[in-house]
Structures are given as structure tokens and as C-alpha cells.
Amino acid sequence: MYAQMIKTAGTGVKSREEMTEQERAFQDKIDADIKIEPKDWMPDDYRATLIRQIGQHAHSEIVGQLPEGNWITRAPTLERKAILLAKVQDEAGHGLYLYCAAETLGVSRDELTEMLLDGRMKYSSIFNYPTLNWADIGAVGWLVDGAAIMNQVPLQRTSYGPYSRAMIRICKEESFHQRQGYDAIRKMAEGTPEQRKMAQDALNRFWYPSLMMFGPSDKDSVHSAQSMAWKIKINTNDELRQKFVDQTVPQAEYLGLTIPDPDLKWNEERGHYDFTQPDWSEFFDVIKGNGPCNTDRLAARNKAWDDGKWVRDGLLEHARKKRARKVAAE
Amino acid sequence: MTRDETFLQFLLRMGDNTLILGHRVSEWCGHAPVLEEDIALANTALDLIGQTQMWLGLAGEVQGEGKSADDLAFLRDAWDFRNVLLVEVPNGDFGRTLMRQFLFDAWHSIMLGRLLKSSDDRVAAIAEKASKEVAYHLERSSDTVVGLGDGTEESHRRMQEALDYLWPYVGEMFASDEVDAEMAAAGVAPDPASLREEYDSLVQRVLTEATLTIPDSRFAHKGGRDGRMHTEHLGHLLTQMQWLQRAYPGATW
């Protein structure tokens, strides 16, 4: 998943006594793993939180086209170019499913898009980092999609039906992307000295930003507790980050690449790797708009939207004329 | 030219068209007017790159110098490219990109239709696979050209400008030379001139529905299919496309 720092609406988890009868029935359904569907009653705060979360995920898929698109025209072989095109196409498709899922909650794709473009809604911090060498494309698949999958796999069981179904489709494609990314960076790690250097450079730059994708620790957050009670968040950020580190370290070792963390080591007692936290002040800078690419990413999306206005208007007007001609003919 | 040399020229013409157009279309990634168009553009580019792998793969075989499709795509200089000029002109706005796509798709679909009956089985097999994809490309680009031509005043104006700009690049797709004559005589490929009538009627029908006017002139820029004189744009495109292969010779990716 690409949602971070989603502010859960409401004041935290209510006790059964504090809940209205409707809220109790709603919570009972969630506890019994019965999916909530668009026409079912739901608390306003549940709806608002889901819109933020799904919307941010959708926006991330859309903005995420840009760092990868940056290398499509420079992909080194026809096969790599085709794989990258297919991946970016999948991502735009994920954006589409997710906007559709959000629409079932009563917000249109255009409204969400406008909130992205004017900065009211965010996308994942990771896409504010640049892709500087070809190995970055491998690293994005391996680490960024890898981190996203950590979150998305449990979310296949999320309580909101349309979101859960979108996640199931998305997960299938994401795990394919991750394998492709790993394969691309493996080729570099096994290649010439220059290629190895590119692979290590990509890992150096993407390691901490990937750890940031899970968001800061939320183990004591009342907001997270509410989202977890609603099953729109399944694990804490720290649990997922740990799982990601545990999975990724052996993969890096297999490639012969060094994770840029001198304190990284296996902790026998915990059965997990100990690792250094990312620089959270950098994370908050990126979230506030001061990442290396925030300005350019948002400008690119705004330009695409503004330049495309005549196209959207033209196609809508044509559809209107066609309908009018059809009515006139009847 | 020997028969194989002629055949190679024909295969490069097919493969370079799809390679260069696929590259141009892929430049749109993440910048389209609406999400569905991002998906459709990436999908079109992907099909064209896939077709390139087949055409240039066969070209490498016929050439017999042990070159792969990648070698041909990434290690030739501009004068060795055999694509029509139409596919190398810059994207311009979305209207010009889709008009260029339509003008190419219309030719491509007719050409592939004829190649299904090629006397060379390998050519027929590529045409078989590609023609299914291109039928969809043509349907989509026709619909978009009609939608934007017959849309708002602004969209109509932009589409007419796109057509006026691109029309002089259409004629080259139908210019026959000795390569074509030999391919036609061997039953490998049709004489391009023989596609013009069907093309004109298809294009006329769609552009009429789009309320657009085909320019009067039949003047045609030429020089891409024989490599005599490409546009200034091709060199820049290759600079970007071939950079990694050129900067790190011998590496595998």
C-alpha cells in the first residue's frame, strides 16, 4: 500500500456502551469478517477515513508512473522497455480500480484528482525521490513494490468489499512487478563493475526511503487503533517494517549488495534483524513538500491535467452531440 | 542488392516504423489527459515494441551477421534507420499524437492485412499476431480522432492543425521503389502504391465523420524509408534511446 499518515477520522475506538445500536451492528459485522458493501450503513468516520486512504493509494499509483516513466525512453533493451511499459500500464490500471473503489463511497475521481493537484491530498513519500540510474528501476520494483506488497497482502482481507477486491487484483500484479524488479537489479549486480556500482548506488538511495513507506511508528496511536478495529488497517507500521527488513536482507546478501546500515544485524533473541530507523525529520520534510521531487512531480501532474482539458472537454462534447443526434433521430 | 539484402530492407522498414513510433508513444507515460489514455498509450507502445522484437529479430536472422533485435535497435546510426518520417516527428499535443497514430494505424492495418498472405511464412506469422493488435489501435485512434474532430471548437481546430501538419508525411508510406518491386514480385509484400486506394477511402470516411478536411496537396516528404534524409528529430530520439547501450558497450541488461 502507498498510504501513509492517514488521519483516522473520529476520536478513537468507542466501547460497546458508547456505540449507538447501528454502530454496534456495524462493528459486529466487521468482527465476524462480513464485508461492508457500498449500500450498507457505515459510520461517517469510517467512510471519511477510507476515502483518504484509498484516495492516497490511488494518487500514489498515478504519481508513481513518473519516476518509472523517466526511464522508459532510455530502457537498455527492447525486452526491458516492454516490461517497464507493462508495469507502468498496470499501475495506471491500479489507479483506476482504486478510484472506482473510492467512488463507491460517494466521491468522484475528478474531486479526488483536484485534491491531489492542489495539495489537499498526498501520495506516498517514496515517489518524491528521483530515479537516477537504470538500476533504480530494478530497485523500485524490488524495494518499493516489495514494501507496498507487505501492506497490501493483509489488506486483501480489509473490511470494505470494493477495497478488498481491488487489493486482490492489485496484489497479483504487484508480486509480478517485484520479481521483475529483482531480476533487473540482479542482472546489474552480476554485471560489469559499472553496473554493480549502479545497483549499489540505487540500494543506497532507496533503502531508507523504502523503510519510510510504512510511516512512523504508530503503536501508541489512538487513530491507528480505530482503523485496526475497523479492519482498514491490519498491522502496525512497525510490524510491517520489520517484516520487510527481515525479507529483504537475505535478498540483498544474495545479490552481494550492502544495505547502507552499519548497525544492521540478526538478533537471535528476537528472531528478527535489528536495524537503524530512517531519518524521520527527512520524512516529515518530504511529506510537507520538501522532498527532492515534490515540486516537479506535482507540476507534471498539473501540467498533464491542464494540457489535457481541451481533450476531456472535446470528448465530452462529442458524446453530448452523439446523444442529441440519437434522440433527434428517434 | 541480393534477395536477402532486399528482404532485410523490407524487414527494417517494418521494424523501424514500430520501434520509432513505439518510442514516441511511450514518451507520454504519466502525462496523458486522462487516466484511460495513459493506459491506452502505454498499451499501444507496448504492442509496437513487441512487434519490433519480431520484425527486427527476423531482420537479424536474415542479415546473418549474428545481430539481435537489440543490436539493430540500439547500435545503428540514424542513416541506417528505415522508418517513414511520419513516425519520427515529435508528439506535439495529444491531438497531433493521436492523428499521427490514426494516419499510421490506417496504413499499418491494411499493410498487415496483405502480409497475412505473404509467400514468406515468417512474415505471415508476424502479420497474424500484429494485425490483431493493430485492429484495436485503429479502432481507438479512429474513435479519438472523430471524438476530438467533432468535439468543441478548440478540439476541432487542434485536430485540423494536426492533420494539416502531418498530411505531407502520409505520401511516403505509399512511395514504391526497387525494394518494394522485388518484394512484390516475390509475393513477400504488396507494392505500397497498391494500398493507397483502400487507405484513402478509410481515412476519408473517418475524417469526414470527424468533420475534418483533408488538405488538397499530395506533396510528400520522403527520405525515411531509404534512409536518404531523416528529419532532425531522429538523431535526438536515438541519443536518448541508445544511450545506455552506447555508454556501456558489451554489458548485458
PDB file of N, CA, C and O in Angstrom, chain B residues 31-80:
ATOM      1  N   HIS B  31       1.697  11.409 -18.528  1.00  0.00           N
ATOM      2  CA  HIS B  31       1.370  12.793 -18.864  1.00  0.00           C
ATOM      3  C   HIS B  31       0.096  12.940 -19.687  1.00  0.00           C
ATOM      4  O   HIS B  31      -0.163  13.998 -20.251  1.00  0.00           O
ATOM      5  N   ALA B  32      -0.690  11.875 -19.791  1.00  0.00           N
ATOM      6  CA  ALA B  32      -1.865  11.912 -20.670  1.00  0.00           C
ATOM      7  C   ALA B  32      -3.004  12.727 -20.050  1.00  0.00           C
ATOM      8  O   ALA B  32      -3.016  12.965 -18.845  1.00  0.00           O
ATOM      9  N   PRO B  33      -3.964  13.144 -20.876  1.00  0.00           N
ATOM     10  CA  PRO B  33      -5.066  13.993 -20.402  1.00  0.00           C
ATOM     11  C   PRO B  33      -5.990  13.303 -19.401  1.00  0.00           C
ATOM     12  O   PRO B  33      -6.661  13.970 -18.625  1.00  0.00           O
ATOM     13  N   VAL B  34      -6.055  11.983 -19.441  1.00  0.00           N
ATOM     14  CA  VAL B  34      -6.969  11.265 -18.552  1.00  0.00           C
ATOM     15  C   VAL B  34      -6.409   9.862 -18.374  1.00  0.00           C
ATOM     16  O   VAL B  34      -5.689   9.349 -19.238  1.00  0.00           O
ATOM     17  N   LEU B  35      -6.702   9.275 -17.224  1.00  0.00           N
ATOM     18  CA  LEU B  35      -6.092   8.002 -16.845  1.00  0.00           C
ATOM     19  C   LEU B  35      -6.270   6.908 -17.911  1.00  0.00           C
ATOM     20  O   LEU B  35      -5.332   6.159 -18.210  1.00  0.00           O
ATOM     21  N   GLU B  36      -7.460   6.832 -18.494  1.00  0.00           N
ATOM     22  CA  GLU B  36      -7.711   5.805 -19.513  1.00  0.00           C
ATOM     23  C   GLU B  36      -6.758   5.973 -20.698  1.00  0.00           C
ATOM     24  O   GLU B  36      -6.376   4.993 -21.335  1.00  0.00           O
ATOM     25  N   GLU B  37      -6.408   7.224 -20.997  1.00  0.00           N
ATOM     26  CA  GLU B  37      -5.483   7.467 -22.117  1.00  0.00           C
ATOM     27  C   GLU B  37      -4.051   7.076 -21.739  1.00  0.00           C
ATOM     28  O   GLU B  37      -3.292   6.614 -22.582  1.00  0.00           O
ATOM     29  N   ASP B  38      -3.686   7.273 -20.485  1.00  0.00           N
ATOM     30  CA  ASP B  38      -2.377   6.797 -20.044  1.00  0.00           C
ATOM     31  C   ASP B  38      -2.275   5.294 -20.285  1.00  0.00           C
ATOM     32  O   ASP B  38      -1.254   4.793 -20.764  1.00  0.00           O
ATOM     33  N   ILE B  39      -3.333   4.602 -19.931  1.00  0.00           N
ATOM     34  CA  ILE B  39      -3.337   3.144 -20.085  1.00  0.00           C
ATOM     35  C   ILE B  39      -3.281   2.769 -21.569  1.00  0.00           C
ATOM     36  O   ILE B  39      -2.486   1.927 -21.981  1.00  0.00           O
ATOM     37  N   ALA B  40      -4.101   3.424 -22.366  1.00  0.00           N
ATOM     38  CA  ALA B  40      -4.159   3.083 -23.791  1.00  0.00           C
ATOM     39  C   ALA B  40      -2.840   3.410 -24.498  1.00  0.00           C
ATOM     40  O   ALA B  40      -2.386   2.641 -25.357  1.00  0.00           O
ATOM     41  N   LEU B  41      -2.225   4.521 -24.147  1.00  0.00           N
ATOM     42  CA  LEU B  41      -0.955   4.891 -24.794  1.00  0.00           C
ATOM     43  C   LEU B  41       0.146   3.895 -24.427  1.00  0.00           C
ATOM     44  O   LEU B  41       0.924   3.467 -25.280  1.00  0.00           O
ATOM     45  N   ALA B  42       0.196   3.517 -23.144  1.00  0.00           N
ATOM     46  CA  ALA B  42       1.215   2.545 -22.725  1.00  0.00           C
ATOM     47  C   ALA B  42       0.973   1.209 -23.427  1.00  0.00           C
ATOM     48  O   ALA B  42       1.906   0.537 -23.868  1.00  0.00           O
ATOM     49  N   ASN B  43      -0.288   0.858 -23.559  1.00  0.00           N
ATOM     50  CA  ASN B  43      -0.640  -0.401 -24.200  1.00  0.00           C
ATOM     51  C   ASN B  43      -0.248  -0.402 -25.681  1.00  0.00           C
ATOM     52  O   ASN B  43       0.298  -1.375 -26.199  1.00  0.00           O
ATOM     53  N   THR B  44      -0.499   0.719 -26.356  1.00  0.00           N
ATOM     54  CA  THR B  44      -0.129   0.842 -27.768  1.00  0.00           C
ATOM     55  C   THR B  44       1.391   0.752 -27.923  1.00  0.00           C
ATOM     56  O   THR B  44       1.902   0.020 -28.777  1.00  0.00           O
ATOM     57  N   ALA B  45       2.102   1.483 -27.082  1.00  0.00           N
ATOM     58  CA  ALA B  45       3.566   1.460 -27.157  1.00  0.00           C
ATOM     59  C   ALA B  45       4.079   0.042 -26.919  1.00  0.00           C
ATOM     60  O   ALA B  45       4.974  -0.436 -27.614  1.00  0.00           O
ATOM     61  N   LEU B  46       3.482  -0.618 -25.961  1.00  0.00           N
ATOM     62  CA  LEU B  46       3.900  -1.985 -25.630  1.00  0.00           C
ATOM     63  C   LEU B  46       3.701  -2.926 -26.824  1.00  0.00           C
ATOM     64  O   LEU B  46       4.596  -3.710 -27.166  1.00  0.00           O
ATOM     65  N   ASP B  47       2.556  -2.833 -27.478  1.00  0.00           N
ATOM     66  CA  ASP B  47       2.310  -3.655 -28.673  1.00  0.00           C
ATOM     67  C   ASP B  47       3.363  -3.369 -29.735  1.00  0.00           C
ATOM     68  O   ASP B  47       3.895  -4.286 -30.371  1.00  0.00           O
ATOM     69  N   LEU B  48       3.635  -2.087 -29.950  1.00  0.00           N
ATOM     70  CA  LEU B  48       4.569  -1.721 -31.023  1.00  0.00           C
ATOM     71  C   LEU B  48       5.985  -2.214 -30.719  1.00  0.00           C
ATOM     72  O   LEU B  48       6.696  -2.669 -31.618  1.00  0.00           O
ATOM     73  N   ILE B  49       6.373  -2.145 -29.463  1.00  0.00           N
ATOM     74  CA  ILE B  49       7.711  -2.646 -29.101  1.00  0.00           C
ATOM     75  C   ILE B  49       7.753  -4.172 -29.271  1.00  0.00           C
ATOM     76  O   ILE B  49       8.747  -4.731 -29.738  1.00  0.00           O
ATOM     77  N   GLY B  50       6.672  -4.835 -28.920  1.00  0.00           N
ATOM     78  CA  GLY B  50       6.593  -6.292 -29.114  1.00  0.00           C
ATOM     79  C   GLY B  50       6.723  -6.654 -30.596  1.00  0.00           C
ATOM     80  O   GLY B  50       7.430  -7.599 -30.964  1.00  0.00           O
ATOM     81  N   GLN B  51       6.056  -5.886 -31.442  1.00  0.00           N
ATOM     82  CA  GLN B  51       6.156  -6.143 -32.888  1.00  0.00           C
ATOM     83  C   GLN B  51       7.577  -5.866 -33.386  1.00  0.00           C
ATOM     84  O   GLN B  51       8.093  -6.573 -34.255  1.00  0.00           O
ATOM     85  N   THR B  52       8.199  -4.853 -32.813  1.00  0.00           N
ATOM     86  CA  THR B  52       9.582  -4.541 -33.177  1.00  0.00           C
ATOM     87  C   THR B  52      10.498  -5.732 -32.896  1.00  0.00           C
ATOM     88  O   THR B  52      11.369  -6.065 -33.704  1.00  0.00           O
ATOM     89  N   GLN B  53      10.274  -6.354 -31.751  1.00  0.00           N
ATOM     90  CA  GLN B  53      11.114  -7.509 -31.404  1.00  0.00           C
ATOM     91  C   GLN B  53      11.005  -8.597 -32.477  1.00  0.00           C
ATOM     92  O   GLN B  53      11.980  -9.251 -32.812  1.00  0.00           O
ATOM     93  N   MET B  54       9.778  -8.766 -32.997  1.00  0.00           N
ATOM     94  CA  MET B  54       9.598  -9.797 -34.027  1.00  0.00           C
ATOM     95  C   MET B  54      10.230  -9.390 -35.360  1.00  0.00           C
ATOM     96  O   MET B  54      10.955 -10.170 -35.975  1.00  0.00           O
ATOM     97  N   TRP B  55       9.947  -8.163 -35.814  1.00  0.00           N
ATOM     98  CA  TRP B  55      10.480  -7.732 -37.123  1.00  0.00           C
ATOM     99  C   TRP B  55      12.002  -7.651 -37.097  1.00  0.00           C
ATOM    100  O   TRP B  55      12.685  -8.147 -38.001  1.00  0.00           O
ATOM    101  N   LEU B  56      12.540  -7.009 -36.076  1.00  0.00           N
ATOM    102  CA  LEU B  56      13.994  -6.850 -36.052  1.00  0.00           C
ATOM    103  C   LEU B  56      14.692  -8.167 -35.717  1.00  0.00           C
ATOM    104  O   LEU B  56      15.834  -8.390 -36.127  1.00  0.00           O
ATOM    105  N   GLY B  57      14.003  -9.019 -34.987  1.00  0.00           N
ATOM    106  CA  GLY B  57      14.560 -10.355 -34.720  1.00  0.00           C
ATOM    107  C   GLY B  57      14.758 -11.108 -36.037  1.00  0.00           C
ATOM    108  O   GLY B  57      15.824 -11.680 -36.300  1.00  0.00           O
ATOM    109  N   LEU B  58      13.738 -11.051 -36.871  1.00  0.00           N
ATOM    110  CA  LEU B  58      13.818 -11.715 -38.173  1.00  0.00           C
ATOM    111  C   LEU B  58      14.852 -11.010 -39.065  1.00  0.00           C
ATOM    112  O   LEU B  58      15.610 -11.665 -39.786  1.00  0.00           O
ATOM    113  N   ALA B  59      14.900  -9.685 -38.956  1.00  0.00           N
ATOM    114  CA  ALA B  59      15.883  -8.929 -39.754  1.00  0.00           C
ATOM    115  C   ALA B  59      17.301  -9.391 -39.406  1.00  0.00           C
ATOM    116  O   ALA B  59      18.132  -9.605 -40.300  1.00  0.00           O
ATOM    117  N   GLY B  60      17.572  -9.561 -38.125  1.00  0.00           N
ATOM    118  CA  GLY B  60      18.895 -10.011 -37.687  1.00  0.00           C
ATOM    119  C   GLY B  60      19.224 -11.394 -38.252  1.00  0.00           C
ATOM    120  O   GLY B  60      20.352 -11.645 -38.689  1.00  0.00           O
ATOM    121  N   GLU B  61      18.207 -12.257 -38.272  1.00  0.00           N
ATOM    122  CA  GLU B  61      18.400 -13.610 -38.827  1.00  0.00           C
ATOM    123  C   GLU B  61      18.752 -13.548 -40.313  1.00  0.00           C
ATOM    124  O   GLU B  61      19.685 -14.199 -40.767  1.00  0.00           O
ATOM    125  N   VAL B  62      17.964 -12.768 -41.031  1.00  0.00           N
ATOM    126  CA  VAL B  62      18.151 -12.674 -42.481  1.00  0.00           C
ATOM    127  C   VAL B  62      19.502 -12.040 -42.811  1.00  0.00           C
ATOM    128  O   VAL B  62      20.192 -12.448 -43.740  1.00  0.00           O
ATOM    129  N   GLN B  63      19.886 -11.066 -42.008  1.00  0.00           N
ATOM    130  CA  GLN B  63      21.161 -10.385 -42.218  1.00  0.00           C
ATOM    131  C   GLN B  63      22.333 -11.363 -42.060  1.00  0.00           C
ATOM    132  O   GLN B  63      23.347 -11.257 -42.746  1.00  0.00           O
ATOM    133  N   GLY B  64      22.173 -12.297 -41.101  1.00  0.00           N
ATOM    134  CA  GLY B  64      23.171 -13.361 -40.957  1.00  0.00           C
ATOM    135  C   GLY B  64      24.501 -12.935 -40.377  1.00  0.00           C
ATOM    136  O   GLY B  64      25.521 -13.578 -40.605  1.00  0.00           O
ATOM    137  N   GLU B  65      24.509 -11.823 -39.634  1.00  0.00           N
ATOM    138  CA  GLU B  65      25.773 -11.393 -39.007  1.00  0.00           C
ATOM    139  C   GLU B  65      25.746 -11.602 -37.499  1.00  0.00           C
ATOM    140  O   GLU B  65      26.528 -10.996 -36.769  1.00  0.00           O
ATOM    141  N   GLY B  66      24.795 -12.397 -37.050  1.00  0.00           N
ATOM    142  CA  GLY B  66      24.709 -12.700 -35.618  1.00  0.00           C
ATOM    143  C   GLY B  66      24.164 -11.547 -34.775  1.00  0.00           C
ATOM    144  O   GLY B  66      24.386 -11.499 -33.568  1.00  0.00           O
ATOM    145  N   LYS B  67      23.457 -10.616 -35.413  1.00  0.00           N
ATOM    146  CA  LYS B  67      22.929  -9.479 -34.647  1.00  0.00           C
ATOM    147  C   LYS B  67      21.540  -9.771 -34.122  1.00  0.00           C
ATOM    148  O   LYS B  67      20.704 -10.364 -34.803  1.00  0.00           O
ATOM    149  N   SER B  68      21.305  -9.314 -32.893  1.00  0.00           N
ATOM    150  CA  SER B  68      19.986  -9.495 -32.289  1.00  0.00           C
ATOM    151  C   SER B  68      19.110  -8.279 -32.614  1.00  0.00           C
ATOM    152  O   SER B  68      19.596  -7.267 -33.134  1.00  0.00           O
ATOM    153  N   ALA B  69      17.833  -8.405 -32.275  1.00  0.00           N
ATOM    154  CA  ALA B  69      16.917  -7.263 -32.444  1.00  0.00           C
ATOM    155  C   ALA B  69      17.447  -6.065 -31.651  1.00  0.00           C
ATOM    156  O   ALA B  69      17.388  -4.919 -32.112  1.00  0.00           O
ATOM    157  N   ASP B  70      17.978  -6.322 -30.458  1.00  0.00           N
ATOM    158  CA  ASP B  70      18.528  -5.225 -29.652  1.00  0.00           C
ATOM    159  C   ASP B  70      19.723  -4.562 -30.335  1.00  0.00           C
ATOM    160  O   ASP B  70      19.853  -3.342 -30.307  1.00  0.00           O
ATOM    161  N   ASP B  71      20.597  -5.379 -30.929  1.00  0.00           N
ATOM    162  CA  ASP B  71      21.748  -4.787 -31.636  1.00  0.00           C
ATOM    163  C   ASP B  71      21.254  -3.830 -32.719  1.00  0.00           C
ATOM    164  O   ASP B  71      21.791  -2.741 -32.894  1.00  0.00           O
ATOM    165  N   LEU B  72      20.245  -4.285 -33.451  1.00  0.00           N
ATOM    166  CA  LEU B  72      19.744  -3.443 -34.543  1.00  0.00           C
ATOM    167  C   LEU B  72      19.053  -2.185 -34.000  1.00  0.00           C
ATOM    168  O   LEU B  72      19.178  -1.109 -34.564  1.00  0.00           O
ATOM    169  N   ALA B  73      18.339  -2.320 -32.901  1.00  0.00           N
ATOM    170  CA  ALA B  73      17.625  -1.161 -32.357  1.00  0.00           C
ATOM    171  C   ALA B  73      18.580  -0.153 -31.732  1.00  0.00           C
ATOM    172  O   ALA B  73      18.416   1.052 -31.902  1.00  0.00           O
ATOM    173  N   PHE B  74      19.574  -0.655 -31.016  1.00  0.00           N
ATOM    174  CA  PHE B  74      20.356   0.239 -30.161  1.00  0.00           C
ATOM    175  C   PHE B  74      21.728   0.610 -30.710  1.00  0.00           C
ATOM    176  O   PHE B  74      22.398   1.469 -30.157  1.00  0.00           O
ATOM    177  N   LEU B  75      22.162  -0.066 -31.760  1.00  0.00           N
ATOM    178  CA  LEU B  75      23.529   0.188 -32.212  1.00  0.00           C
ATOM    179  C   LEU B  75      23.638   0.626 -33.673  1.00  0.00           C
ATOM    180  O   LEU B  75      24.725   0.630 -34.238  1.00  0.00           O
ATOM    181  N   ARG B  76      22.523   1.001 -34.288  1.00  0.00           N
ATOM    182  CA  ARG B  76      22.625   1.579 -35.638  1.00  0.00           C
ATOM    183  C   ARG B  76      22.550   3.103 -35.533  1.00  0.00           C
ATOM    184  O   ARG B  76      21.910   3.627 -34.626  1.00  0.00           O
ATOM    185  N   ASP B  77      23.164   3.772 -36.477  1.00  0.00           N
ATOM    186  CA  ASP B  77      23.061   5.231 -36.508  1.00  0.00           C
ATOM    187  C   ASP B  77      21.857   5.631 -37.375  1.00  0.00           C
ATOM    188  O   ASP B  77      21.272   4.797 -38.068  1.00  0.00           O
ATOM    189  N   ALA B  78      21.528   6.918 -37.322  1.00  0.00           N
ATOM    190  CA  ALA B  78      20.293   7.390 -37.955  1.00  0.00           C
ATOM    191  C   ALA B  78      20.184   6.989 -39.427  1.00  0.00           C
ATOM    192  O   ALA B  78      19.109   6.584 -39.878  1.00  0.00           O
ATOM    193  N   TRP B  79      21.300   7.073 -40.179  1.00  0.00           N
ATOM    194  CA  TRP B  79      21.193   6.796 -41.616  1.00  0.00           C
ATOM    195  C   TRP B  79      20.846   5.345 -41.935  1.00  0.00           C
ATOM    196  O   TRP B  79      20.491   5.025 -43.053  1.00  0.00           O
ATOM    197  N   ASP B  80      20.981   4.470 -40.963  1.00  0.00           N
ATOM    198  CA  ASP B  80      20.625   3.068 -41.190  1.00  0.00           C
ATOM    199  C   ASP B  80      19.172   2.770 -40.837  1.00  0.00           C
ATOM    200  O   ASP B  80      18.716   1.638 -40.994  1.00  0.00           O
TER     201      ASP B  80
END
